[in-house]
Short mmCIF file of C-alpha atoms in Angstrom, two decimals:
data_model
loop_
_atom_site.label_atom_id
_atom_site.label_comp_id
_atom_site.label_asym_id
_atom_site.label_seq_id
_atom_site.Cartn_x
_atom_site.Cartn_y
_atom_site.Cartn_z
CA UNK A 1 95.77 197.24 215.31
CA UNK A 2 98.45 198.89 217.42
CA UNK A 3 99.33 202.57 217.23
CA UNK A 4 102.00 204.81 218.73
CA UNK A 5 101.44 208.02 220.67
CA UNK A 6 103.30 209.95 223.39
CA UNK A 7 103.47 209.21 227.09
CA UNK A 8 102.33 212.61 228.33
CA UNK A 9 102.61 216.40 228.06
CA UNK A 10 106.12 217.79 227.63
CA UNK A 11 108.08 220.85 226.53
CA UNK A 12 111.59 221.77 225.44
CA UNK A 13 113.16 224.78 223.79
CA UNK A 14 116.20 226.09 221.94
CA UNK A 15 117.49 229.34 220.47
CA UNK A 16 118.39 229.85 216.82
CA UNK A 17 119.94 233.18 215.77
CA UNK A 18 118.39 234.90 218.78
CA UNK A 19 114.91 233.54 218.00
CA UNK A 20 113.51 231.47 220.87
CA UNK A 21 111.58 228.34 219.88
CA UNK A 22 109.50 226.50 222.51
CA UNK A 23 108.08 223.10 221.60
CA UNK A 24 105.06 221.65 223.40
CA UNK A 25 103.51 218.21 222.92
CA UNK A 26 100.48 216.55 224.48
CA UNK A 27 98.44 213.38 223.93
CA UNK A 28 94.88 214.04 222.75
CA UNK A 29 92.08 211.87 221.41
CA UNK A 30 89.62 214.48 220.11
CA UNK A 31 89.79 217.65 218.03
CA UNK A 32 88.27 219.57 220.96
CA UNK A 33 91.17 218.54 223.18
CA UNK A 34 93.71 219.51 220.51
CA UNK A 35 92.14 222.94 219.96
CA UNK A 36 91.92 223.57 223.72
CA UNK A 37 95.64 222.79 224.07
CA UNK A 38 96.50 225.12 221.19
CA UNK A 39 94.39 227.92 222.66
CA UNK A 40 96.02 227.49 226.07
CA UNK A 41 99.48 227.94 224.53
CA UNK A 42 98.29 230.94 222.52
CA UNK A 43 96.96 232.52 225.70
CA UNK A 44 100.14 231.75 227.63
CA UNK A 45 102.34 233.12 224.84
CA UNK A 46 100.11 235.97 223.72
CA UNK A 47 103.23 238.09 223.18
CA UNK A 48 104.96 235.54 220.91
CA UNK A 49 105.33 236.22 217.19
CA UNK A 50 104.00 232.82 216.15
CA UNK A 51 102.28 229.81 217.74
CA UNK A 52 102.58 227.16 215.04
CA UNK A 53 100.79 223.84 215.50
CA UNK A 54 99.99 220.45 214.04
CA UNK A 55 97.96 217.52 215.28
CA UNK A 56 97.00 214.03 214.14
CA UNK A 57 94.00 212.08 215.42
CA UNK A 58 93.39 208.37 214.97
CA UNK A 59 89.60 208.82 214.99
CA UNK A 60 88.62 209.98 211.52
CA UNK A 61 92.25 210.17 210.36
CA UNK A 62 92.28 213.92 211.02
CA UNK A 63 95.45 215.90 210.27
CA UNK A 64 95.60 219.67 210.80
CA UNK A 65 98.32 222.32 210.90
CA UNK A 66 98.84 226.09 210.89
CA UNK A 67 101.77 228.30 209.92
CA UNK A 68 100.30 231.08 212.12
CA UNK A 69 101.70 233.88 209.99
CA UNK A 70 105.00 232.32 208.96
CA UNK A 71 105.61 231.97 205.20
CA UNK A 72 103.42 229.22 203.77
CA UNK A 73 104.92 225.74 204.10
CA UNK A 74 107.78 226.77 206.42
CA UNK A 75 106.23 226.00 209.81
CA UNK A 76 103.03 223.95 210.17
CA UNK A 77 103.85 221.49 207.41
CA UNK A 78 107.34 220.70 208.80
CA UNK A 79 105.83 220.11 212.26
CA UNK A 80 103.17 217.79 210.82
CA UNK A 81 105.86 216.04 208.78
CA UNK A 82 107.81 215.27 211.97
CA UNK A 83 104.73 213.70 213.59
CA UNK A 84 104.11 211.55 210.51
CA UNK A 85 107.73 210.43 210.16
CA UNK A 86 107.77 209.47 213.86
CA UNK A 87 104.69 207.32 213.20
CA UNK A 88 102.64 209.09 215.85
CA UNK A 89 98.93 209.71 216.25
CA UNK A 90 96.56 211.10 218.90
CA UNK A 91 98.81 214.05 219.75
CA UNK A 92 99.15 217.79 219.26
CA UNK A 93 102.37 219.82 218.99
CA UNK A 94 102.71 223.59 219.30
CA UNK A 95 105.97 225.36 218.50
CA UNK A 96 106.07 228.93 219.78
CA UNK A 97 108.52 231.47 218.33
CA UNK A 98 109.78 234.70 219.80
CA UNK A 99 111.50 236.52 216.92
CA UNK A 100 115.06 237.56 217.72
CA UNK A 101 115.55 240.12 214.95
CA UNK A 102 117.49 237.95 212.50
CA UNK A 103 115.65 236.41 209.53
CA UNK A 104 116.17 232.67 209.19
CA UNK A 105 115.03 232.26 205.59
CA UNK A 106 112.64 229.57 204.38
CA UNK A 107 115.08 226.70 204.87
CA UNK A 108 116.07 227.95 208.31
CA UNK A 109 112.44 228.15 209.39
CA UNK A 110 111.72 224.61 208.20
CA UNK A 111 114.70 223.28 210.16
CA UNK A 112 113.87 225.30 213.27
CA UNK A 113 110.20 224.29 213.46
CA UNK A 114 111.08 220.67 212.71
CA UNK A 115 113.67 220.75 215.49
CA UNK A 116 111.19 222.30 217.92
CA UNK A 117 108.69 219.52 217.22
CA UNK A 118 111.33 216.79 217.58
CA UNK A 119 112.52 218.19 220.91
CA UNK A 120 108.96 218.20 222.29
CA UNK A 121 108.35 214.61 221.17
CA UNK A 122 111.67 213.43 222.60
CA UNK A 123 110.81 215.08 225.91
CA UNK A 124 107.38 213.42 225.92
CA UNK A 125 108.51 209.88 225.13
CA UNK A 126 106.56 207.31 223.13
CA UNK A 127 104.26 204.43 223.97
CA UNK A 128 102.58 201.73 221.90
CA UNK A 129 98.83 201.35 222.41
CA UNK A 130 97.43 197.87 221.81
CA UNK A 131 93.91 196.41 221.59
CA UNK A 132 93.00 195.29 225.12
CA UNK A 133 90.11 193.61 226.87
CA UNK A 134 88.66 194.18 230.32
CA UNK A 135 87.49 190.92 231.90
CA UNK A 136 85.60 190.10 235.08
CA UNK A 137 85.73 186.79 236.90
CA UNK A 138 84.43 185.35 240.14
CA UNK A 139 85.64 182.11 241.65
CA UNK A 140 86.13 180.13 244.83
CA UNK A 141 89.07 180.73 247.14
CA UNK A 142 90.31 177.22 246.38
CA UNK A 143 91.30 178.43 242.90
CA UNK A 144 92.93 181.70 243.97
CA UNK A 145 96.45 180.32 244.24
CA UNK A 146 96.38 178.82 240.76
CA UNK A 147 94.77 181.89 239.18
CA UNK A 148 97.15 184.37 240.85
CA UNK A 149 100.11 182.26 239.66
CA UNK A 150 98.76 182.23 236.08
CA UNK A 151 97.94 185.94 235.58
CA UNK A 152 101.51 187.35 235.57
CA UNK A 153 102.31 185.06 232.64
CA UNK A 154 99.82 187.11 230.59
CA UNK A 155 100.86 190.48 232.06
CA UNK A 156 97.26 190.88 233.22
CA UNK A 157 96.69 194.12 235.12
CA UNK A 158 94.30 193.90 238.09
CA UNK A 159 91.92 196.87 237.91
CA UNK A 160 89.66 195.84 240.80
CA UNK A 161 89.56 193.04 243.34
CA UNK A 162 87.17 192.01 246.08
CA UNK A 163 87.53 189.20 248.57
CA UNK A 164 84.11 188.46 250.00
CA UNK A 165 82.19 185.21 249.84
CA UNK A 166 84.36 184.42 246.83
CA UNK A 167 87.11 186.15 244.84
CA UNK A 168 86.20 188.86 242.32
CA UNK A 169 88.81 190.19 239.85
CA UNK A 170 88.57 192.78 237.10
CA UNK A 171 91.49 192.47 234.70
CA UNK A 172 93.03 194.27 231.74
CA UNK A 173 95.09 192.32 229.21
CA UNK A 174 95.98 192.20 225.53
CA UNK A 175 93.00 191.06 223.47
CA UNK A 176 95.02 188.59 221.43
CA UNK A 177 95.95 186.74 224.64
CA UNK A 178 92.36 186.31 225.90
CA UNK A 179 91.69 182.95 224.16
CA UNK A 180 94.86 181.38 225.60
CA UNK A 181 94.06 182.68 229.09
CA UNK A 182 90.48 181.40 228.84
CA UNK A 183 91.77 177.97 227.82
CA UNK A 184 94.13 177.74 230.80
CA UNK A 185 91.48 178.98 233.23
CA UNK A 186 89.06 176.40 231.86
CA UNK A 187 91.63 173.63 232.35
CA UNK A 188 92.66 174.58 235.88
CA UNK A 189 89.05 175.04 237.04
CA UNK A 190 87.57 171.98 235.31
CA UNK A 191 85.33 174.26 233.28
CA UNK A 192 83.88 176.23 236.19
CA UNK A 193 85.72 179.53 235.62
CA UNK A 194 84.80 181.58 232.54
CA UNK A 195 85.81 185.28 232.40
CA UNK A 196 83.20 187.81 231.19
CA UNK A 197 84.16 190.44 228.63
CA UNK A 198 83.28 193.88 230.01
CA UNK A 199 84.97 196.27 227.60
CA UNK A 200 87.37 196.50 224.66
CA UNK A 201 89.78 199.42 224.58
CA UNK A 202 93.34 200.50 223.80
CA UNK A 203 96.05 200.61 226.43
CA UNK A 204 99.80 200.35 226.83
CA UNK A 205 100.75 196.85 227.97
CA UNK A 206 103.98 195.09 227.15
CA UNK A 207 103.44 191.90 225.18
CA UNK A 208 104.75 188.99 227.26
CA UNK A 209 106.70 186.03 225.99
CA UNK A 210 104.59 182.97 226.73
CA UNK A 211 107.26 180.47 225.75
#
């Protein structure tokens, strides 16, 4: 099952009625990583009035947030709501606020923290993670031309290669394309080339059009 996360760490900021809001986003896969990111921002912005956060993890379906001293429901919940509406998981967002002396009111806070989260996500960019398989194969040089012509059709990513007595390739490709690739390899090699499954994982690979 595919899921959507962000491409990498990012930040953006804006000012609302003299209050400075800084949004940070980062991809994470564990609660330890999320908490370490939050602590790093708290340490960096030790002089800020609030370091509000929210994170969602695919493993265990964990969702956490904190208002960090803002009125209940005006900060952490809006940030978490943005992540959910964007359909994102495996990420953490921190929105830091330096108070500018003018009260924003409950509605103003909700809009400001939501905007801070959206800016951070936009700066980070999104990617779709799909179920992938890592395959190994070894074959004779006589098959190399046919195999190398076939692999781009499946958007297979070469992770490792070795050209010794024979050809060794370690590939990453979408799991749902493995049976079709195996069938074509079997046909072009007269049944002598069978890839070995090494690992199943998630990665970002564009789904090719095979037709």
